[in-house]
Amino acid sequence: MALSGSPLAAWDNSTRGLDSATAFKFVDSLRTLANLGGSAHAVAIYQASQQIYDLFDKAIVLYEGRTIYYGSASKARAFFEKQGWVCDQRQTTGDFLTGLTNPAERRARKDMENKVPRTAEDFERLWLESSAYKDMLKGIEEHEKSVSGEETVQTFRANKEEFQANHTRLKSPYMISVPMQIKLNTKRSYQRIWNDLPSTTSAIGVNIFMSLIIGSIFYGTVDGTISFMSKGAVLFFAVLLNALQAMNEINSLYAQRPIVEKHKSYAFYHPATEAIAGIVADVPVKFVTTVIFDIILYFLAGLRREPSQFFIFF
């Protein structure tokens, strides 16, 4: 979010499964990001504590798809209490607002039981007739008058060009050049390899094991035309097993595809640079694996021990 520089972000129940302290830290980080970056965050959150609720500037309450309140978060409680609803002393504002949409939870004052709204249509009608709704429309109108569409677009383009790296096309949606994208993606690819060492070492171990097995099958093969088929089989297995190394990467490529697509939508980097970086990062690992496999197989299978023949095979 911070890297993309997005002015608007939507969070759908992002605090689900978090304890109250962690949820507060998450929302507080959004509050800090909004203050520092001037961004806006629309957060759908359930069972919010009073501390979390107080971090928001505005609140919106929906009832069966209808807006029954939108405005200052600090005034939402008073708005519905004025209609005749009761907020218990120890009840948080967030629970009070969500409870209004549940007939089994909301509770009206004794002198207002026959006057409070009961259906979503009644709630919406009172909202549209309220002074808070008129204040909202007035605020929107004043904002639209103070902001020029063409001026905003020009300012956005100027800021984008200012933050773009050198050698980046002005019309490009990306903030950094292609070489910089490849460099960053290559670094990340090496970090993925380092953090997944068991997978890499197991692949090398399997190749060593296969070279020992295949080499032992053809160990002691005599030189001559009688061993023509055996020598050909060794060469075939050498080419085949090295080619099949790429099969192990298919699952990982499909697993990271959603991540690459999301990063592309954020204009972090072009997917082609991720592919190039993956190839560059795999070269050292594949080279070491292939060297170990070929050396063991070549000498164990009894192929010609001459430098020229070895390097042709290699």
XYZ file of N, CA and C in Angstrom, residues 47 66 80 106 113 127 129 141 153 155 160 209 222 255 261 267 284 298 301:
57
model
N -16.915 -5.805 15.327
C -16.559 -5.892 16.745
C -15.323 -5.054 17.047
N -28.824 -0.356 2.228
C -29.197 1.059 2.238
C -28.319 1.820 3.226
N -28.110 8.527 16.203
C -29.104 7.473 16.401
C -29.760 7.568 17.777
N -31.049 -4.239 18.946
C -31.309 -2.822 19.203
C -32.425 -2.653 20.242
N -40.686 3.997 21.801
C -40.844 2.667 21.216
C -41.730 2.668 19.980
N -32.494 9.359 7.530
C -31.148 9.828 7.179
C -31.213 10.875 6.069
N -33.603 12.844 5.428
C -34.270 14.051 5.914
C -33.467 14.781 6.988
N -20.279 19.333 -2.386
C -20.378 20.424 -3.358
C -19.220 21.411 -3.212
N -5.470 16.459 -12.593
C -4.782 15.528 -13.490
C -3.369 16.016 -13.792
N -1.522 17.978 -11.942
C -0.714 17.843 -10.725
C -0.276 16.401 -10.521
N 4.005 12.363 -10.704
C 4.452 11.063 -11.206
C 5.779 11.196 -11.946
N 21.824 -38.414 -6.210
C 21.364 -39.793 -6.038
C 21.080 -40.445 -7.392
N 32.321 -52.194 -20.991
C 33.554 -52.304 -21.774
C 33.500 -51.352 -22.956
N 2.098 -21.061 -8.181
C 1.793 -20.557 -6.840
C 2.043 -19.057 -6.728
N 0.517 -11.050 -10.472
C -0.602 -10.302 -11.047
C -1.005 -9.133 -10.153
N 1.373 -1.676 -10.295
C 2.426 -1.040 -11.100
C 3.772 -1.085 -10.389
N 22.955 -19.882 -11.388
C 23.990 -20.479 -10.516
C 23.569 -21.810 -9.907
N 29.470 -39.085 -15.626
C 30.447 -39.283 -16.704
C 31.515 -40.297 -16.301
N 30.027 -43.932 -15.225
C 29.545 -44.750 -16.342
C 30.677 -45.193 -17.259
